Structure formats: structure tokens, C-alpha cells
mmCIF file of C-alpha atoms in Angstrom:
data_model
loop_
_atom_site.group_PDB
_atom_site.id
_atom_site.type_symbol
_atom_site.label_atom_id
_atom_site.label_comp_id
_atom_site.label_asym_id
_atom_site.label_seq_id
_atom_site.Cartn_x
_atom_site.Cartn_y
_atom_site.Cartn_z
ATOM 1 C CA UNK A 249 24.568 -20.335 -26.048
ATOM 2 C CA UNK A 250 21.653 -21.203 -23.793
ATOM 3 C CA UNK A 251 21.724 -19.663 -20.315
ATOM 4 C CA UNK A 252 21.398 -22.064 -17.393
ATOM 5 C CA UNK A 253 20.430 -21.330 -13.831
ATOM 6 C CA UNK A 254 21.537 -23.622 -11.002
ATOM 7 C CA UNK A 255 19.450 -23.566 -7.846
ATOM 8 C CA UNK A 256 21.596 -23.696 -4.702
ATOM 9 C CA UNK A 257 19.679 -26.512 -2.912
ATOM 10 C CA UNK A 258 19.447 -28.899 -5.894
ATOM 11 C CA UNK A 259 21.502 -30.188 -8.698
ATOM 12 C CA UNK A 260 18.733 -29.816 -11.294
ATOM 13 C CA UNK A 261 19.322 -27.472 -14.131
ATOM 14 C CA UNK A 262 16.411 -25.573 -15.676
ATOM 15 C CA UNK A 263 16.652 -23.491 -18.741
ATOM 16 C CA UNK A 264 16.233 -19.808 -17.852
ATOM 17 C CA UNK A 265 13.604 -19.632 -20.606
ATOM 18 C CA UNK A 266 11.548 -22.157 -18.705
ATOM 19 C CA UNK A 267 11.741 -20.312 -15.416
ATOM 20 C CA UNK A 268 10.555 -16.945 -16.722
ATOM 21 C CA UNK A 269 7.152 -18.051 -17.881
ATOM 22 C CA UNK A 270 6.761 -20.180 -14.704
ATOM 23 C CA UNK A 271 7.527 -17.232 -12.506
ATOM 24 C CA UNK A 272 5.141 -14.995 -14.459
ATOM 25 C CA UNK A 273 2.461 -17.619 -14.186
ATOM 26 C CA UNK A 274 2.999 -17.846 -10.427
ATOM 27 C CA UNK A 275 2.764 -14.078 -10.160
ATOM 28 C CA UNK A 276 -0.547 -14.016 -12.078
ATOM 29 C CA UNK A 277 -1.999 -16.836 -9.866
ATOM 30 C CA UNK A 278 -0.837 -15.054 -6.694
ATOM 31 C CA UNK A 279 -2.286 -11.781 -7.841
ATOM 32 C CA UNK A 280 -5.631 -13.477 -8.674
ATOM 33 C CA UNK A 281 -5.817 -15.059 -5.247
ATOM 34 C CA UNK A 282 -4.967 -11.753 -3.563
ATOM 35 C CA UNK A 283 -7.673 -10.008 -5.615
ATOM 36 C CA UNK A 284 -10.331 -12.581 -4.575
ATOM 37 C CA UNK A 285 -9.227 -12.524 -0.962
ATOM 38 C CA UNK A 286 -9.243 -8.670 -0.895
ATOM 39 C CA UNK A 287 -12.742 -8.596 -2.416
ATOM 40 C CA UNK A 288 -13.967 -11.019 0.226
ATOM 41 C CA UNK A 289 -12.294 -9.062 3.090
ATOM 42 C CA UNK A 290 -13.850 -5.802 1.876
ATOM 43 C CA UNK A 291 -17.247 -7.435 1.683
ATOM 44 C CA UNK A 292 -16.791 -8.811 5.235
ATOM 45 C CA UNK A 293 -15.617 -5.419 6.458
ATOM 46 C CA UNK A 294 -18.718 -3.790 4.951
ATOM 47 C CA UNK A 295 -20.907 -6.447 6.661
ATOM 48 C CA UNK A 296 -19.298 -5.721 10.013
ATOM 49 C CA UNK A 297 -19.775 -2.041 9.446
ATOM 50 C CA UNK A 298 -23.465 -2.541 8.769
ATOM 51 C CA UNK A 299 -24.020 -4.940 11.691
ATOM 52 C CA UNK A 300 -22.080 -2.770 14.160
ATOM 53 C CA UNK A 301 -23.244 0.536 12.667
ATOM 54 C CA UNK A 302 -19.769 1.720 12.071
ATOM 55 C CA UNK A 303 -19.316 4.167 9.147
ATOM 56 C CA UNK A 304 -17.318 2.802 6.215
ATOM 57 C CA UNK A 305 -14.947 5.798 6.395
ATOM 58 C CA UNK A 306 -13.989 4.875 9.975
ATOM 59 C CA UNK A 307 -13.425 1.204 8.984
ATOM 60 C CA UNK A 308 -11.330 2.356 6.096
ATOM 61 C CA UNK A 309 -9.360 4.732 8.253
ATOM 62 C CA UNK A 310 -8.546 2.053 10.849
ATOM 63 C CA UNK A 311 -8.987 -1.591 9.992
ATOM 64 C CA UNK A 312 -8.516 -1.425 6.259
ATOM 65 C CA UNK A 313 -5.657 1.052 6.421
ATOM 66 C CA UNK A 314 -3.858 -1.113 8.989
ATOM 67 C CA UNK A 315 -4.415 -4.265 7.040
ATOM 68 C CA UNK A 316 -3.265 -2.673 3.794
ATOM 69 C CA UNK A 317 -0.155 -1.119 5.351
ATOM 70 C CA UNK A 318 1.155 -3.691 7.706
ATOM 71 C CA UNK A 319 3.308 -5.513 5.082
ATOM 72 C CA UNK A 320 4.833 -2.174 4.045
ATOM 73 C CA UNK A 321 5.523 -1.373 7.679
ATOM 74 C CA UNK A 322 7.288 -4.680 8.238
ATOM 75 C CA UNK A 323 9.339 -4.354 5.060
ATOM 76 C CA UNK A 324 10.312 -0.688 5.740
ATOM 77 C CA UNK A 325 11.288 -1.403 9.367
ATOM 78 C CA UNK A 326 13.399 -4.378 8.125
ATOM 79 C CA UNK A 327 15.084 -2.202 5.520
ATOM 80 C CA UNK A 328 15.812 0.529 7.994
ATOM 81 C CA UNK A 329 17.246 -1.899 10.535
ATOM 82 C CA UNK A 330 19.623 -3.187 7.815
ATOM 83 C CA UNK A 331 20.871 0.308 7.120
ATOM 84 C CA UNK A 332 18.908 0.723 3.876
ATOM 85 C CA UNK A 333 17.067 3.841 5.066
ATOM 86 C CA UNK A 334 17.023 5.459 1.562
ATOM 87 C CA UNK A 335 15.289 2.420 0.105
ATOM 88 C CA UNK A 336 12.804 2.351 3.042
ATOM 89 C CA UNK A 337 12.038 6.074 2.604
ATOM 90 C CA UNK A 338 11.646 5.649 -1.156
ATOM 91 C CA UNK A 339 9.268 2.754 -0.551
ATOM 92 C CA UNK A 340 7.207 4.681 1.917
ATOM 93 C CA UNK A 341 6.517 7.299 -0.755
ATOM 94 C CA UNK A 342 6.412 5.066 -3.849
ATOM 95 C CA UNK A 343 3.856 2.619 -2.495
ATOM 96 C CA UNK A 344 1.075 5.127 -1.870
ATOM 97 C CA UNK A 345 1.848 6.862 -5.222
ATOM 98 C CA UNK A 346 1.508 3.477 -6.886
ATOM 99 C CA UNK A 347 -1.764 2.734 -5.060
ATOM 100 C CA UNK A 348 -3.185 6.120 -5.867
ATOM 101 C CA UNK A 349 -2.145 6.186 -9.605
ATOM 102 C CA UNK A 350 -2.390 2.547 -10.630
ATOM 103 C CA UNK A 351 -4.881 1.161 -8.043
ATOM 104 C CA UNK A 352 -7.407 3.946 -8.424
ATOM 105 C CA UNK A 353 -7.072 4.114 -12.174
ATOM 106 C CA UNK A 354 -7.625 0.413 -12.678
ATOM 107 C CA UNK A 355 -10.483 0.385 -10.138
ATOM 108 C CA UNK A 356 -12.210 3.318 -11.786
ATOM 109 C CA UNK A 357 -11.663 1.911 -15.255
ATOM 110 C CA UNK A 358 -13.263 -1.378 -14.245
ATOM 111 C CA UNK A 359 -16.115 0.368 -12.537
ATOM 112 C CA UNK A 360 -16.717 2.535 -15.604
ATOM 113 C CA UNK A 361 -16.533 -0.500 -17.921
ATOM 114 C CA UNK A 362 -18.945 -2.610 -15.881
ATOM 115 C CA UNK A 363 -21.488 0.220 -15.360
ATOM 116 C CA UNK A 364 -21.228 1.501 -18.956
ATOM 117 C CA UNK A 365 -20.902 5.083 -17.675
ATOM 118 C CA UNK A 366 -18.502 7.681 -19.075
ATOM 119 C CA UNK A 367 -17.797 9.251 -15.669
ATOM 120 C CA UNK A 368 -18.448 8.678 -11.973
ATOM 121 C CA UNK A 369 -19.282 11.266 -9.323
ATOM 122 C CA UNK A 370 -16.757 11.197 -6.544
ATOM 123 C CA UNK A 371 -17.269 13.079 -3.324
ATOM 124 C CA UNK A 372 -14.433 14.406 -1.097
ATOM 125 C CA UNK A 373 -15.615 13.832 2.446
ATOM 126 C CA UNK A 374 -13.966 15.828 5.121
ATOM 127 C CA UNK A 375 -12.038 12.828 6.512
ATOM 128 C CA UNK A 376 -10.410 12.260 3.099
ATOM 129 C CA UNK A 377 -9.523 15.943 2.791
ATOM 130 C CA UNK A 378 -8.095 15.674 6.281
ATOM 131 C CA UNK A 379 -5.965 12.722 5.107
ATOM 132 C CA UNK A 380 -4.681 14.871 2.239
ATOM 133 C CA UNK A 381 -3.723 17.643 4.620
ATOM 134 C CA UNK A 382 -1.891 15.322 6.948
ATOM 135 C CA UNK A 383 -0.102 13.611 4.030
ATOM 136 C CA UNK A 384 1.103 17.027 2.863
ATOM 137 C CA UNK A 385 2.067 17.911 6.450
ATOM 138 C CA UNK A 386 4.168 14.685 6.732
ATOM 139 C CA UNK A 387 5.861 15.326 3.379
ATOM 140 C CA UNK A 388 6.746 18.816 4.540
ATOM 141 C CA UNK A 389 7.957 17.378 7.878
ATOM 142 C CA UNK A 390 10.268 14.908 6.031
ATOM 143 C CA UNK A 391 11.632 17.650 3.753
ATOM 144 C CA UNK A 392 12.068 20.121 6.670
ATOM 145 C CA UNK A 393 13.658 17.687 9.103
ATOM 146 C CA UNK A 394 15.721 15.745 6.594
ATOM 147 C CA UNK A 395 16.801 18.382 4.102
ATOM 148 C CA UNK A 396 16.736 21.744 5.868
ATOM 149 C CA UNK A 397 17.552 20.870 9.437
ATOM 150 C CA UNK A 398 19.294 17.530 9.140
ATOM 151 C CA UNK A 399 21.117 18.170 5.905
ATOM 152 C CA UNK A 400 20.297 14.750 4.569
ATOM 153 C CA UNK A 401 19.950 13.074 7.951
ATOM 154 C CA UNK A 402 16.707 12.329 9.757
ATOM 155 C CA UNK A 403 16.957 12.310 13.525
ATOM 156 C CA UNK A 404 14.858 11.076 16.385
ATOM 157 C CA UNK A 405 12.861 14.278 16.467
ATOM 158 C CA UNK A 406 11.221 13.359 13.190
ATOM 159 C CA UNK A 407 10.226 10.001 14.589
ATOM 160 C CA UNK A 408 8.437 11.507 17.560
ATOM 161 C CA UNK A 409 6.776 14.308 15.585
ATOM 162 C CA UNK A 410 5.577 11.916 12.866
ATOM 163 C CA UNK A 411 4.149 9.565 15.456
ATOM 164 C CA UNK A 412 2.335 12.409 17.141
ATOM 165 C CA UNK A 413 1.165 13.638 13.723
ATOM 166 C CA UNK A 414 -0.354 10.208 13.010
ATOM 167 C CA UNK A 415 -2.136 10.114 16.323
ATOM 168 C CA UNK A 416 -3.592 13.582 15.692
ATOM 169 C CA UNK A 417 -4.592 12.504 12.190
ATOM 170 C CA UNK A 418 -6.543 9.417 13.509
ATOM 171 C CA UNK A 419 -8.316 11.405 16.200
ATOM 172 C CA UNK A 420 -9.259 14.307 13.916
ATOM 173 C CA UNK A 421 -10.482 11.930 11.230
ATOM 174 C CA UNK A 422 -12.606 9.986 13.763
ATOM 175 C CA UNK A 423 -13.924 13.266 15.146
ATOM 176 C CA UNK A 424 -14.870 14.583 11.685
#
């Protein structure tokens, strides 16, 4: 038997087997556009950094971090408001892990492939080390406030402390 899918707003029937390739094609096209737009935005951000004499680490810490995270922020706030706090919390941790593991690995692979090198020297500037420390501090804060103190519940205290922790992170990173 062939599976059918009926769209709510129309009376047209499409074979499910026709929708899957179309959906995958749309995903590839959207990803390609996002890649090109992201490349252009990074180039533009570098240009502004050069013209305004702003270090790239500061631009990455502020403008690029905000632009990269705003969609996650909106989604997680929306999830939390709907009572899906576990999904929002999972997303908060899964998204950066995905970016670090998949995003960096693909980026480094493509860089190695295009340069023909076997390895690339990577420095750990103090502001990135600072970011690692604050990430670990926030993870400990979530574990401490949610598991140890709250017994599976996160209260308002975490919200205030995490906000203060982020402000301290931004100021210490800019100072460094």
C-alpha cells in the first residue's frame, strides 16, 4: 500500500515518497544559502573590525556571538514559556556541543583540505580560555542549583546568578 499525506489547507494528495526528496532538497538549498550568507557576514564583520580597529576576538565575543545565538534564545524562551523546560535545557547544552563537535570538525577539515596541510596550529588566547572557564562555571551552577539544591527544580536564584555570571564573563573577556 502506498502512503498518502493530506495537507490540511488543500485537497491535493502527494505521495509521501515525493515529499521526502523535496524536503531534503529544500533543506540543502536553505543550508547553502545560510552558508553563503554566513560567509558574507563574517567577511563584513572582519571589514568593520579592520576599519574601526576592533579586535576580531571582541567582535566574536559580542556581535557574532549574539547573532549566532539569538535564534536559540528565542526558541528556548518559547519552549520554557510553554512548560517544556527540559527540552529548552537540553537544547541549551546540545546546540553548543553540536557547534563545537560538528561545526569545528567540518571547518577544520575543509581548511586542511584546501590548504593541503596535515595539521593547523591553533592558539588558545586568554579570552577563549576565559570562555571555557565560564562555561564550566555555568555547567556547575546548573548542576548545583538544579540537582543538589533544587532536587530537579531550577529556581529564580539560578536565573539571577547566571545573568550576573554572563555579565562578568563579557567584562572579563573584554578586559583581557
